[in-house]
Amino acid sequence: MAHASPASPSAAALVDGFSLEMTGKDVAGLHEARAIIPRGTKINVTFLGNEDLEMRVAAARAVKESGFVPVPHISARRLESAAQLEEFLGRLHEVGATEHVFAVGGDPADPAGPYPDALSLIQSGLLQQYGVREVSIAGYPEGHPDITDDVLWRHLDEKALALAQQGLDAVILTQFAFDTAPVIDWIAAVRDRSIDAPIRVGTPGPAGIKRLMAFARRFGVGANAMIVKKYGFSLTNLMGTAGPDRFVSDLAEQLPAASTVKLHLYTFGGLLATAQWAREFVAAEYSGAVQ
């Protein structure tokens, strides 16, 4: 594995300060992994349709109590009313978990209530009332299966502007990717639009290849045979496990030296396995053991 070039941030620096993702059902996994996750790590808590308010709040509280920074997801299209949004924000505030949130449109084809997208959440004015200081918004380097590119760019512009006007910090969190080329092009396009928010590039932590391929198909992420081969996946051995080592090293080589880009790890293979991978990767890169 090649070292990053001197003109780019090292692969270790890209991973160092990583963020993670968990669901409301992953609290036991969080407790199992917390000894090897650096204190202060941002951990996103998803807003899944099959999990209720209590599970989401309990997970955010567990993140906070474990010494990490909870970033609860707010899925706009799943919210049935402003009152439901306020209830969620109020409960999160009670457990000290509202400073950082991720505002996202969500999966349902039809909104359940008054919020058709993340922009409408931001423009509601409710986030600040409950102590929100930083809002993560979604980025799609490889596009979205149900939203055209021009709409994605317009929404990104509008969300970045709305957050700036409200005095809220912004972070762009991307859908997971396997291929660095569209990610690098997309980052350049974001900066060309004068959006200077920090970017967290999503990529899967170590997980079973069959599971990774299933998630890629579900979210419209490119995972063709060439990319699969390039990143060490074996289509003839779908029972194997793959990690993001090569993706991370390639990405680090191509980023500009002053880049404000970090890694966000989707924990399809579990929090413990992902945190162990990150710790070992950073240690190996800093020690010069990765060749």
Steps between C-alpha positions, in 0.01 A plus 500: 500500500655826393565791732320827438710752310671780697265757346188330635372430850612157613257215504537493877399866529195430286387220732613664824197682637263264317129488580280193527140398447270286714132416532278496804560125522878537524532614863648167610750522214590854607575381852710218358703738284525811719840417646665528157300791357683830568318723747321784329431300184183603321253212480194541280178338620270406213125571477365172368137432432503181707635672812303722734568819694615316812761298309639806324524705818647210698768453236586873498520497880728195494733677255514807724552302820779299336704815439418549133310766304151392394381612156135395485344471156175683434316345207278776361259284303435266795377782726123529522485849651692792648391371840672168433818680401486708817441190710807334350716810541373550855583144601843527341561828682420334832786254446744761366486379140387796289817700431569297186230352274477357150206635299406269215198456276459129563369204305118523487370587153232722655562724803307396810460865603607858429870435426567377145877546527789600725476862388151529647632367831777759503262780406253402774705697753444226758852360502659804669225507764625166629870582504612381156831660399614283209296331230632228273345486153518226240731486199475254212826466300349225284154654479172377645283228345183709535622862478657669199844657528375854437254468789770356727731794427225757543401353835862490617540868412174593673576302816851644531362852455214448748737370766739791450212749524387341827848499649517122510817310412476257210663165427445306178471126555512286188333178402749216512725440202743241368655701218716806566467660154140627534568601861798719404307657212202566724712662773653731241152591375385578855793735552442660159155596629667691788372252757782470750335278762708207627427180311482152645533239229298191574642157440416158647713360777607137471201284420392195307526550124150365434353749746699790354378419151139487623530844660666640190212384280244635745650849503600522136873502577733395220645156564571362155741214436798730438453686828433177687828357372696820562401513864573138575150354495458154356185431302584131519525513879205699625548350846823696542554829684627824352623819664552853366883503518560552130216752461636708790860496375395591145275780625774646719741507207261708293379754756664844511731570792267753664196276470236509774392144431465218753356151488156382608481124548178312440509209742333227296734249659450630855641778718774288654643371172487850349665670797771233508567549130533878543735470798724248326503692172598829665768333712646320201504814283661714768763235567574460131404134510256522211685455173 
